[in-house]
DNA sequence: CCGGCGACTTAGCAGGCAACTG
DNA sequence: CAGTTGCCTGCTAAGTCGCCGG
């Protein structure tokens, strides 16, 4: 693999190289912070069953409070949520409770719910001093547990707090919503650190499940979660060397794809004609992944997760073929739920050969059948590996996102614009990528209102501008008559006032446009995960835009490597 | 080739908090 | 200086992909 070596001196991103697979030589940390223990409700907070007060055992009460805290949420009304919750709740009950509490609808959590609302309210009303005290306690925790030493560096840990118990929600229509996410104990925890480090001590009276010294992985702590049975990890912050290097590598792989993408495109176009159905399916799927930035689409276990798909797992029911639509030929209409149950809806004109292939793949199939029945992500990725070392399906998303940003920035940046307008151009370029990657968000709850506020500000500013212009005009007239220094000065200051207001108005209008266009688009995901930060750094340098306008503090920390490296002439 | 597991990246959302405004 | 707003951070779910054993 070709690694570009940056010339600057002692840059930490390329300090040391490790032998294949070795991630560190020394690792020391303090272990995780556990969720605070359950505090039983005060005596006066009651739970009612079938209209009668009932005192719950501590364990049953704790789980009941999880439900009570969610009472205002729509999902406590969902059948699956209620069913799963009730089943798991009953497991925590004493046999006596179990025989009494047989119907969730007869459970009255409203008093408990009110109590928690009052608590939240009280927390808001806390004095400055009390709030300060909590803040200091959090800082102390961060200082003690939030950092580790990996090789020669003190590094920030991403998530050093263990997830507290609660009710699982999941995204979209998740079959396990409402299940009890159990409390994680030290006995569930595997500690990973180096042999010669100070090994973290478990809480008094407890033991770790295991302490291991595996320097082929990057995690510090792991445990198995009880909803899906998957492993959760405590790992380092994105600002760390280990994450930064990996991130850099990712973009370097995408840049290698840039060099051979034309060849790959020609190849899959050829493959559309293959006599082997598997090859044709692979080629059409790759075309979608490349053109539409779809995810690979691994198979999922039915009934274990929400029904979502990616490219390889698309079903016949997810696309519609239109030989002609709105004056365009060979249009494919996509409608499916992707990652996080975010809807992907798109009407795309495709090449005739793709269209004909799709018709072929759909022949004699039911709506719920796989579109690409001869294909999966493993087959696809093996093929991609043959085309380029390190190439997988997701690299196309990175590549297309980054190249789109670079192109869009070139196209949209107007050298004569002021900083605010240039930033609007940047956001528009970023937005083009977010749309490509289908990064959506729920419109902010206060969107309409805040838009109206902004509009009235703009209107007010316009009037102010008109006034200022009138004043300037009369000052000018005045100066013509008087011809003295004082009135000349007045004209100058009025001119400046007009200019200032014009700028303010322009800024507001830019802001309004930006916000409107951003209503349902999330920019941060692409910014954080798909856009080679060196493109943005170079753009800032080229146009004299302060990097703070593009990246906030966290983002600057994550992309420190790029801010270090990239010059204004950087090309992705 | 298949299924399951492990490690890691990518994802949207809620709530808190700092900055702005009136 | 209080109230509001909008951004940021933390949280944790949900993907991708490689590997292993059968």
Coordinates of C-alpha atoms (C1' of nucleotides) in Angstrom, one line a residue:
Chain A
X1 CA 0.0 0.0 0.0
X2 CA 1.2 3.4 -0.9
X3 CA 1.4 5.7 2.1
X4 CA 2.0 9.4 1.6
X5 CA 4.5 10.6 3.9
X6 CA 4.1 14.2 5.1
X7 CA 7.2 16.2 5.4
X8 CA 6.5 18.1 8.5
X9 CA 8.5 17.2 11.6
X10 CA 7.4 14.9 14.3
X11 CA 3.7 14.9 13.5
X12 CA 2.1 12.4 15.8
X13 CA -0.1 10.9 13.1
X14 CA 2.8 9.1 11.7
X15 CA 5.1 8.7 14.6
X16 CA 5.4 5.0 14.8
X17 CA 4.6 2.1 12.6
X18 CA 3.5 -1.2 14.1
X19 CA 3.9 -4.7 12.7
X20 CA 0.8 -6.0 11.0
X21 CA -2.2 -6.1 13.3
X22 CA -0.5 -4.7 16.4
X23 CA -2.5 -1.7 17.6
X24 CA -0.4 -0.6 20.7
X25 CA 2.4 -1.6 22.9
X26 CA 1.3 0.0 26.2
X27 CA -2.3 0.6 27.4
X28 CA -3.3 1.8 30.8
X29 CA -6.7 3.0 32.0
X30 CA -9.0 3.2 35.0
X31 CA -11.8 1.0 33.8
X32 CA -15.4 2.0 33.2
X33 CA -17.8 4.2 35.3
X34 CA -20.9 2.3 36.2
X35 CA -24.4 3.6 36.2
X36 CA -25.5 5.0 39.6
X37 CA -27.3 2.4 41.7
X38 CA -31.1 2.4 41.8
X39 CA -32.6 4.7 44.4
X40 CA -36.0 3.4 45.6
X41 CA -38.9 5.9 45.3
X42 CA -39.9 7.8 48.4
X43 CA -42.8 6.2 50.4
X44 CA -45.3 8.8 49.2
X45 CA -44.9 8.0 45.5
X46 CA -47.5 5.3 44.8
X47 CA -48.1 2.7 42.2
X48 CA -51.7 1.5 41.6
X49 CA -52.9 -1.8 40.3
X50 CA -56.5 -2.1 39.3
X51 CA -57.2 1.1 41.3
X52 CA -55.5 0.0 44.5
X53 CA -52.2 1.1 46.0
X54 CA -49.5 -1.5 45.7
X55 CA -46.0 -1.5 47.1
X56 CA -43.6 -3.0 44.7
X57 CA -40.4 -4.9 45.5
X58 CA -37.3 -2.9 44.7
X59 CA -36.5 -4.8 41.6
X60 CA -40.0 -4.6 40.2
X61 CA -40.2 -1.0 41.1
X62 CA -37.0 -0.1 39.3
X63 CA -38.3 -1.6 36.1
X64 CA -41.7 0.1 36.6
X65 CA -39.9 3.5 36.9
X66 CA -38.3 2.9 33.4
X67 CA -41.8 2.6 32.0
X68 CA -43.2 5.5 34.1
X69 CA -40.4 7.8 32.8
X70 CA -41.5 7.1 29.2
X71 CA -45.3 7.4 29.8
X72 CA -45.6 10.6 27.7
X73 CA -43.9 8.9 24.8
X74 CA -46.0 7.5 22.0
X75 CA -44.3 4.2 22.0
X76 CA -45.6 3.2 25.4
X77 CA -48.9 2.9 23.6
X78 CA -47.5 0.5 21.0
X79 CA -48.6 -3.1 21.3
X80 CA -45.2 -4.6 20.7
X81 CA -43.5 -2.3 23.2
X82 CA -46.1 -3.0 25.9
X83 CA -46.0 -6.7 25.3
X84 CA -42.2 -6.9 25.5
X85 CA -42.0 -4.6 28.5
X86 CA -44.6 -6.6 30.4
X87 CA -43.0 -9.9 29.7
X88 CA -39.6 -8.6 30.9
X89 CA -41.0 -6.8 33.8
X90 CA -42.8 -9.9 35.1
X91 CA -39.4 -11.6 35.2
X92 CA -38.3 -9.1 37.8
X93 CA -41.3 -9.5 40.0
X94 CA -41.7 -11.6 43.1
X95 CA -44.0 -14.6 42.7
X96 CA -46.6 -12.7 44.7
X97 CA -46.4 -9.6 42.4
X98 CA -46.5 -11.9 39.4
X99 CA -49.7 -13.5 40.5
X100 CA -51.3 -10.1 41.2
X101 CA -50.1 -8.1 38.2
X102 CA -51.4 -9.9 35.2
X103 CA -52.6 -7.0 33.0
X104 CA -50.5 -4.0 32.0
X105 CA -53.6 -1.9 31.3
X106 CA -54.5 -2.1 34.9
X107 CA -51.2 -0.6 36.0
X108 CA -51.3 3.0 36.9
X109 CA -47.9 4.7 36.6
X110 CA -49.2 8.3 36.5
X111 CA -48.2 9.2 40.1
X112 CA -44.7 7.9 39.5
X113 CA -44.6 9.8 36.2
X114 CA -45.6 13.0 37.9
X115 CA -42.9 12.5 40.5
X116 CA -40.3 12.2 37.8
X117 CA -41.6 15.3 36.0
X118 CA -41.4 17.2 39.3
X119 CA -37.8 16.0 39.7
X120 CA -36.9 17.2 36.2
X121 CA -38.5 20.5 37.0
X122 CA -36.6 20.8 40.3
X123 CA -33.3 20.0 38.5
X124 CA -34.0 22.9 36.2
X125 CA -34.7 25.2 39.1
X126 CA -31.5 24.4 40.9
X127 CA -29.4 27.3 42.1
X128 CA -26.2 28.2 40.3
X129 CA -24.1 26.8 43.1
X130 CA -25.9 23.4 42.9
X131 CA -25.5 23.3 39.2
X132 CA -21.8 24.2 39.5
X133 CA -21.3 21.4 42.0
X134 CA -22.7 18.8 39.6
X135 CA -20.6 20.2 36.9
X136 CA -17.5 19.9 39.0
X137 CA -18.3 16.3 39.9
X138 CA -18.7 15.5 36.2
X139 CA -15.3 17.1 35.5
X140 CA -13.7 15.1 38.3
X141 CA -15.2 11.9 36.8
X142 CA -13.9 12.9 33.4
X143 CA -10.5 13.7 34.7
X144 CA -10.2 10.4 36.5
X145 CA -11.8 8.0 34.1
X146 CA -12.0 9.9 30.8
X147 CA -8.4 9.4 29.7
X148 CA -6.1 6.6 29.2
X149 CA -2.5 6.2 28.2
X150 CA -1.9 4.5 24.9
X151 CA 1.8 4.2 24.1
X152 CA 3.3 7.6 24.6
X153 CA 0.1 9.6 24.6
X154 CA -2.6 10.5 27.0
X155 CA -5.8 10.0 25.0
X156 CA -9.4 10.9 25.6
X157 CA -11.8 8.0 25.9
X158 CA -15.0 8.2 23.9
X159 CA -17.6 6.5 26.2
X160 CA -16.2 5.7 29.6
X161 CA -19.6 5.5 31.2
X162 CA -21.4 2.2 31.1
X163 CA -24.9 2.4 29.6
X164 CA -27.5 2.6 32.4
X165 CA -30.3 0.0 32.5
X166 CA -33.6 1.0 30.9
X167 CA -36.1 -0.1 28.2
X168 CA -34.8 -0.7 24.8
X169 CA -36.4 1.4 22.1
X170 CA -34.5 0.8 18.8
X171 CA -35.2 2.7 15.6
X172 CA -38.3 2.3 13.5
X173 CA -40.5 -0.7 13.8
X174 CA -38.2 -2.8 16.0
X175 CA -39.5 -6.2 17.2
X176 CA -37.7 -5.9 20.5
X177 CA -38.8 -2.5 21.5
X178 CA -39.8 -2.3 25.2
X179 CA -37.5 -5.1 26.3
X180 CA -35.5 -4.6 29.5
X181 CA -31.9 -3.6 29.0
X182 CA -30.4 -5.0 32.1
X183 CA -27.9 -3.4 34.4
X184 CA -24.3 -4.1 33.6
X185 CA -22.2 -5.3 36.6
X186 CA -18.4 -5.6 37.0
X187 CA -18.9 -9.3 36.6
X188 CA -20.0 -8.7 33.0
X189 CA -16.9 -6.6 32.1
X190 CA -13.8 -7.6 30.2
X191 CA -10.9 -5.3 30.8
X192 CA -8.3 -5.0 28.1
X193 CA -4.9 -3.3 29.0
X194 CA -1.2 -4.1 28.8
X195 CA 0.4 -6.5 31.2
X196 CA 2.8 -3.9 32.4
X197 CA 0.1 -1.3 33.1
X198 CA -1.6 -0.6 36.4
X199 CA -4.7 -2.8 36.1
X200 CA -7.9 -1.1 37.0
X201 CA -9.5 -2.2 40.2
X202 CA -13.1 -3.5 40.2
X203 CA -15.6 -1.7 42.6
X204 CA -15.2 -3.0 46.2
X205 CA -16.7 -6.5 46.7
X206 CA -16.8 -7.2 42.9
X207 CA -14.7 -8.9 40.3
X208 CA -14.1 -8.4 36.6
X209 CA -15.3 -11.1 34.3
X210 CA -11.9 -11.2 32.7
X211 CA -8.7 -9.1 32.3
X212 CA -7.0 -9.6 29.0
X213 CA -4.0 -8.1 27.3
X214 CA -4.8 -8.2 23.6
X215 CA -2.9 -5.6 21.6
X216 CA -4.4 -6.6 18.3
X217 CA -7.6 -4.7 19.3
X218 CA -8.2 -1.1 20.2
X219 CA -10.9 -1.4 22.9
X220 CA -10.4 -0.9 26.6
X221 CA -13.5 -2.5 28.0
X222 CA -16.2 -4.7 26.6
X223 CA -19.4 -6.4 27.7
X224 CA -22.2 -8.4 26.1
X225 CA -25.5 -6.6 25.8
X226 CA -28.7 -8.6 26.5
X227 CA -31.1 -7.4 23.8
X228 CA -29.2 -8.6 20.6
X229 CA -26.5 -10.5 22.4
X230 CA -23.9 -8.2 20.8
X231 CA -20.7 -6.9 22.2
X232 CA -20.4 -3.3 23.3
X233 CA -17.0 -1.6 23.7
X234 CA -15.4 1.3 25.3
X235 CA -13.0 2.8 22.8
X236 CA -11.0 6.0 22.3
X237 CA -12.2 9.4 21.2
X238 CA -12.0 10.3 17.5
X239 CA -9.2 12.8 18.4
X240 CA -6.9 9.9 19.4
X241 CA -4.0 8.8 17.3
X242 CA -5.5 5.4 16.7
X243 CA -8.8 6.7 15.3
X244 CA -7.2 9.6 13.4
X245 CA -4.8 7.3 11.6
X246 CA -7.6 4.9 10.7
X247 CA -9.6 7.8 9.4
X248 CA -6.8 9.1 7.3
X249 CA -6.3 5.6 5.9
X250 CA -10.0 5.5 4.9
X251 CA -9.6 8.6 2.8
X252 CA -6.4 7.3 1.3
X253 CA -8.2 4.2 0.2
X254 CA -11.0 6.3 -1.3
X255 CA -8.3 8.3 -3.2
X256 CA -6.9 5.1 -4.6
X257 CA -10.4 4.3 -5.9
X258 CA -10.4 7.7 -7.6
X259 CA -7.5 6.5 -9.7
X260 CA -9.2 3.3 -10.9
X261 CA -12.9 4.2 -10.8
X262 CA -13.1 4.7 -14.5
X263 CA -11.8 1.3 -15.2
X264 CA -14.2 -0.2 -12.7
X265 CA -17.1 1.6 -14.2
X266 CA -16.2 0.3 -17.7
X267 CA -15.9 -3.1 -16.2
X268 CA -19.3 -3.2 -14.6
X269 CA -20.9 -1.8 -17.7
X270 CA -19.4 -4.7 -19.6
X271 CA -20.7 -7.1 -17.0
X272 CA -24.3 -6.0 -17.6
X273 CA -24.0 -8.1 -20.7
X274 CA -22.5 -11.2 -19.1
X275 CA -24.1 -14.5 -19.8
X276 CA -23.8 -15.3 -16.1
X277 CA -26.7 -14.1 -14.1
X278 CA -24.6 -13.7 -10.9
X279 CA -22.2 -11.4 -12.7
X280 CA -25.0 -9.3 -14.1
X281 CA -26.6 -8.9 -10.7
X282 CA -23.3 -8.0 -9.2
X283 CA -22.7 -5.4 -11.9
X284 CA -26.1 -3.8 -11.5
X285 CA -25.8 -3.7 -7.7
X286 CA -22.4 -2.1 -8.0
X287 CA -23.9 0.5 -10.4
X288 CA -26.4 1.4 -7.8
X289 CA -23.8 1.6 -5.0
X290 CA -21.7 3.8 -7.2
X291 CA -24.3 6.0 -8.7
X292 CA -26.7 6.3 -5.7
X293 CA -24.3 5.8 -2.9
X294 CA -26.4 3.0 -1.5
X295 CA -25.0 0.9 1.4
X296 CA -23.9 -2.6 0.8
X297 CA -26.9 -4.3 2.5
X298 CA -25.9 -7.3 4.6
X299 CA -28.6 -9.9 5.3
X300 CA -30.3 -9.5 8.7
X301 CA -31.9 -12.0 10.9
X302 CA -35.6 -11.8 10.4
X303 CA -37.6 -10.9 13.6
X304 CA -34.4 -9.8 15.4
X305 CA -34.3 -6.2 14.0
X306 CA -36.4 -3.7 12.1
X307 CA -37.0 -4.6 8.5
X308 CA -34.4 -2.4 6.7
X309 CA -32.4 -3.1 3.6
X310 CA -29.3 -1.9 1.6
X311 CA -28.3 -2.6 -2.0
X312 CA -27.7 -6.3 -1.9
X313 CA -30.7 -7.0 0.3
X314 CA -33.2 -5.0 -1.8
X315 CA -36.4 -6.9 -2.5
X316 CA -38.6 -6.7 -5.6
X317 CA -41.2 -4.7 -3.6
X318 CA -38.7 -1.9 -3.1
X319 CA -38.4 -0.8 -6.7
X320 CA -40.8 0.0 -9.5
X321 CA -39.9 0.1 -13.1
X322 CA -41.2 2.8 -15.4
X323 CA -40.3 2.5 -19.1
X324 CA -41.3 6.1 -19.2
X325 CA -42.0 8.7 -16.5
X326 CA -42.4 12.4 -16.7
X327 CA -40.7 12.6 -20.1
X328 CA -37.8 10.4 -19.0
X329 CA -37.1 6.9 -20.2
X330 CA -36.2 3.9 -18.1
X331 CA -36.9 5.3 -14.7
X332 CA -36.4 3.2 -11.5
X333 CA -38.4 4.3 -8.5
X334 CA -36.8 3.3 -5.2
X335 CA -38.8 3.2 -2.0
X336 CA -37.4 1.4 1.0
X337 CA -36.2 1.8 4.6
X338 CA -32.5 2.0 5.0
X339 CA -30.2 2.2 8.0
X340 CA -32.0 3.6 11.1
X341 CA -35.3 3.0 9.2
X342 CA -34.7 6.2 7.2
X343 CA -36.7 6.1 4.1
X344 CA -34.9 6.2 0.8
X345 CA -37.2 7.5 -2.0
X346 CA -35.8 8.3 -5.4
X347 CA -36.7 8.2 -9.0
X348 CA -33.7 7.6 -11.2
X349 CA -33.4 7.3 -14.9
X350 CA -31.0 4.5 -15.6
X351 CA -29.3 3.1 -18.7
X352 CA -31.4 0.9 -20.9
X353 CA -29.3 -2.2 -20.2
X354 CA -29.7 -1.8 -16.4
X355 CA -33.4 -1.4 -16.9
X356 CA -33.7 -4.6 -19.0
X357 CA -31.6 -6.4 -16.5
X358 CA -33.8 -5.4 -13.6
X359 CA -36.9 -6.6 -15.6
X360 CA -35.1 -9.9 -16.0
X361 CA -34.2 -10.1 -12.2
X362 CA -37.8 -9.5 -11.3
X363 CA -39.3 -12.1 -13.6
X364 CA -41.4 -14.7 -11.9
X365 CA -40.7 -13.3 -8.4
X366 CA -43.0 -12.3 -5.5
X367 CA -42.8 -8.8 -4.0
X368 CA -41.0 -10.2 -1.0
X369 CA -38.3 -12.0 -3.0
X370 CA -34.8 -10.7 -3.2
X371 CA -34.1 -8.6 -6.2
X372 CA -30.5 -9.9 -6.4
X373 CA -31.1 -13.5 -5.5
X374 CA -27.6 -14.6 -6.7
X375 CA -25.7 -11.9 -4.8
X376 CA -24.7 -10.9 -1.2
X377 CA -22.3 -8.5 0.3
X378 CA -19.6 -11.1 0.7
X379 CA -19.6 -12.0 -3.0
X380 CA -19.6 -8.3 -3.9
X381 CA -16.8 -7.4 -1.6
X382 CA -14.7 -10.3 -2.8
X383 CA -15.1 -9.1 -6.3
X384 CA -14.2 -5.5 -5.3
X385 CA -11.1 -6.8 -3.6
X386 CA -10.0 -8.3 -6.9
X387 CA -10.5 -4.9 -8.6
X388 CA -8.5 -2.9 -6.1
X389 CA -6.8 -3.9 -2.8
X390 CA -8.8 -2.7 0.1
X391 CA -11.8 -1.9 -2.0
X392 CA -15.2 -2.7 -0.4
X393 CA -18.7 -1.4 -1.1
X394 CA -18.5 1.4 1.5
X395 CA -15.5 3.0 -0.1
X396 CA -17.8 4.1 -2.9
X397 CA -19.8 6.2 -0.5
X398 CA -16.6 7.8 0.9
X399 CA -15.2 8.3 -2.6
X400 CA -18.4 9.8 -4.1
X401 CA -19.1 12.0 -1.1
X402 CA -15.6 13.5 -1.1
X403 CA -15.3 13.9 -4.8
X404 CA -18.8 15.6 -4.9
X405 CA -17.7 18.0 -2.2
X406 CA -14.6 18.9 -4.1
X407 CA -16.4 19.4 -7.3
X408 CA -19.2 21.4 -5.8
X409 CA -16.9 23.6 -3.9
X410 CA -15.1 24.4 -7.2
X411 CA -18.4 25.1 -8.9
X412 CA -20.1 27.1 -6.2
X413 CA -17.4 29.2 -4.6
X414 CA -17.5 32.7 -6.0
X415 CA -14.2 34.5 -5.4
X416 CA -15.9 37.9 -5.1
X417 CA -18.3 36.7 -2.4
X418 CA -17.8 37.8 1.2
X419 CA -17.2 35.2 4.0
X420 CA -20.8 34.7 4.8
X421 CA -21.7 34.0 1.2
X422 CA -18.8 31.7 0.7
X423 CA -19.9 29.7 3.8
X424 CA -23.3 29.4 2.2
X425 CA -21.6 27.9 -0.8
X426 CA -19.7 25.5 1.4
X427 CA -23.0 24.5 3.1
X428 CA -24.6 24.0 -0.3
X429 CA -21.7 21.7 -1.4
X430 CA -22.0 19.8 1.9
X431 CA -25.7 19.6 1.3
X432 CA -25.3 18.1 -2.1
X433 CA -23.3 15.3 -0.4
X434 CA -25.9 14.8 2.4
X435 CA -28.6 14.4 -0.2
X436 CA -26.5 11.9 -2.1
X437 CA -26.0 9.9 1.0
X438 CA -29.6 10.3 2.1
X439 CA -28.7 11.8 5.5
X440 CA -32.1 13.0 6.7
X441 CA -33.3 14.5 9.9
X442 CA -36.7 15.2 11.4
X443 CA -37.5 18.9 10.8
X444 CA -36.7 20.7 14.0
X445 CA -39.8 21.0 16.2
X446 CA -39.4 24.8 16.2
X447 CA -38.7 25.1 12.6
X448 CA -41.7 27.0 11.4
X449 CA -41.6 29.4 14.2
X450 CA -37.9 30.1 13.9
X451 CA -38.3 30.7 10.2
X452 CA -41.0 33.2 10.8
X453 CA -38.9 35.0 13.4
X454 CA -36.1 35.2 11.0
X455 CA -38.4 36.6 8.3
X456 CA -39.6 39.3 10.5
X457 CA -36.0 40.2 11.4
X458 CA -35.3 40.5 7.7
X459 CA -38.4 42.7 7.2
X460 CA -37.3 44.9 10.1
X461 CA -33.8 45.1 8.6
X462 CA -35.2 46.1 5.2
X463 CA -37.1 49.0 6.8
X464 CA -34.0 50.0 8.7
X465 CA -32.1 50.0 5.4
X466 CA -34.7 52.2 3.7
X467 CA -34.5 54.6 6.6
X468 CA -30.8 54.7 6.4
X469 CA -30.9 55.3 2.7
X470 CA -33.3 58.2 3.1
X471 CA -31.1 59.7 5.7
X472 CA -28.1 59.4 3.5
X473 CA -30.0 61.1 0.7
X474 CA -31.0 64.0 2.7
X475 CA -27.5 64.3 4.2
X476 CA -26.1 64.4 0.7
X477 CA -28.6 67.2 -0.3
X478 CA -27.7 69.0 2.8
X479 CA -24.0 68.8 2.1
X480 CA -24.5 70.1 -1.4
X481 CA -26.1 73.2 0.0
X482 CA -23.8 73.8 2.9
X483 CA -20.5 72.7 1.4
X484 CA -18.8 72.5 4.8
X485 CA -16.6 69.8 6.5
X486 CA -19.2 68.8 9.1
X487 CA -21.9 67.9 6.6
X488 CA -19.4 66.0 4.5
X489 CA -18.5 64.0 7.5
X490 CA -22.2 63.3 8.1
X491 CA -22.5 62.0 4.6
X492 CA -19.6 59.7 5.1
X493 CA -21.0 58.3 8.3
X494 CA -24.4 57.8 6.8
X495 CA -22.8 56.0 3.9
X496 CA -21.1 53.6 6.3
X497 CA -24.3 53.1 8.2
X498 CA -26.1 52.1 4.9
X499 CA -23.2 49.7 4.1
X500 CA -23.3 48.1 7.5
X501 CA -27.0 47.5 7.3
X502 CA -26.8 46.1 3.8
X503 CA -24.3 43.6 5.1
X504 CA -26.4 42.7 8.0
X505 CA -29.4 42.2 5.7
X506 CA -27.4 40.1 3.4
X507 CA -26.2 37.9 6.3
X508 CA -29.8 37.4 7.5
X509 CA -31.0 36.5 4.0
X510 CA -28.2 34.1 3.5
X511 CA -29.0 32.5 6.9
X512 CA -32.7 32.2 5.9
X513 CA -31.8 30.5 2.6
X514 CA -29.4 28.2 4.3
X515 CA -31.9 27.2 7.0
X516 CA -34.8 26.6 4.6
X517 CA -32.6 24.4 2.4
X518 CA -31.5 22.5 5.4
X519 CA -34.9 21.7 6.9
X520 CA -34.8 18.0 6.5
X521 CA -31.1 17.4 5.7
X522 CA -28.5 16.5 8.3
X523 CA -25.1 17.8 7.3
X524 CA -23.1 16.6 10.2
X525 CA -23.1 12.9 9.3
X526 CA -21.4 13.4 6.0
X527 CA -19.1 16.0 7.4
X528 CA -18.0 13.7 10.2
X529 CA -17.8 10.4 8.3
X530 CA -17.6 10.9 4.5
X531 CA -15.9 14.1 3.6
X532 CA -12.1 14.0 3.4
X533 CA -11.4 16.9 5.9
X534 CA -8.4 17.9 3.9
X535 CA -10.7 19.2 1.1
X536 CA -12.4 21.5 3.6
X537 CA -9.1 22.6 5.2
X538 CA -7.7 23.4 1.8
X539 CA -10.8 25.3 0.8
X540 CA -10.6 27.4 4.0
X541 CA -7.0 28.2 3.4
X542 CA -7.5 29.1 -0.2
X543 CA -10.3 31.6 0.5
X544 CA -9.2 32.9 3.8
X545 CA -12.1 31.4 5.7
X546 CA -11.4 30.7 9.4
X547 CA -11.6 26.9 10.0
X548 CA -13.8 27.6 13.0
X549 CA -16.6 28.6 10.6
X550 CA -16.6 25.1 9.1
X551 CA -15.6 22.9 12.0
X552 CA -16.6 23.3 15.7
X553 CA -14.3 22.4 18.5
X554 CA -15.0 18.7 18.5
X555 CA -14.7 18.5 14.8
X556 CA -11.4 20.4 14.8
X557 CA -10.1 17.9 17.4
X558 CA -11.2 14.9 15.3
X559 CA -9.6 16.4 12.1
X560 CA -6.5 17.7 13.8
X561 CA -4.5 15.5 11.4
X562 CA -6.0 17.1 8.4
X563 CA -5.7 20.6 9.7
X564 CA -2.0 19.8 10.3
X565 CA -1.4 18.3 6.8
X566 CA -3.5 19.9 4.2
X567 CA -2.3 22.9 2.2
X568 CA -4.4 25.1 0.0
X569 CA -3.6 23.2 -3.1
X570 CA -4.7 19.8 -1.7
X571 CA -6.5 17.7 -4.2
X572 CA -8.6 14.7 -3.1
Chain B
dC1 C1' -20.3 -21.5 0.9
dC2 C1' -22.7 -20.6 5.3
dG3 C1' -23.6 -18.8 9.8
dG4 C1' -22.1 -16.6 13.7
dC5 C1' -19.0 -13.7 16.1
dG6 C1' -16.0 -9.8 16.9
dA7 C1' -14.4 -5.3 16.0
dC8 C1' -15.0 -1.3 14.2
dT9 C1' -17.6 2.8 11.7
dT10 C1' -21.7 5.3 10.8
dA11 C1' -26.2 7.2 12.4
dG12 C1' -30.0 10.2 14.3
dC13 C1' -31.9 12.1 18.5
dA14 C1' -32.6 14.3 23.1
dG15 C1' -31.3 17.3 26.3
dG16 C1' -28.2 20.6 28.1
dC17 C1' -25.9 24.7 27.8
dA18 C1' -24.0 28.8 25.9
dA19 C1' -24.9 32.6 23.1
dC20 C1' -28.0 35.8 21.6
dT21 C1' -31.9 39.1 22.0
dG22 C1' -35.2 42.2 23.6
Chain C
dC1 C1' -30.9 40.1 33.1
dA2 C1' -34.4 36.8 31.9
dG3 C1' -36.1 34.1 28.3
dT4 C1' -35.4 32.0 24.0
dT5 C1' -33.0 29.7 20.5
dG6 C1' -29.9 27.0 18.2
dC7 C1' -25.8 24.4 18.5
dC8 C1' -23.1 20.8 20.6
dT9 C1' -22.3 16.7 23.1
dG10 C1' -23.3 12.5 24.7
dC11 C1' -25.7 8.5 23.9
dT12 C1' -26.3 4.2 22.0
dA13 C1' -28.4 1.8 18.0
dA14 C1' -27.4 0.0 13.6
dG15 C1' -24.7 -0.6 10.1
dT16 C1' -20.1 -2.8 7.5
dC17 C1' -16.8 -6.2 6.9
dG18 C1' -13.3 -9.7 8.1
dC19 C1' -12.5 -14.1 10.1
dC20 C1' -13.2 -18.7 11.8
dG21 C1' -15.0 -23.2 12.1
dG22 C1' -17.8 -26.6 10.0

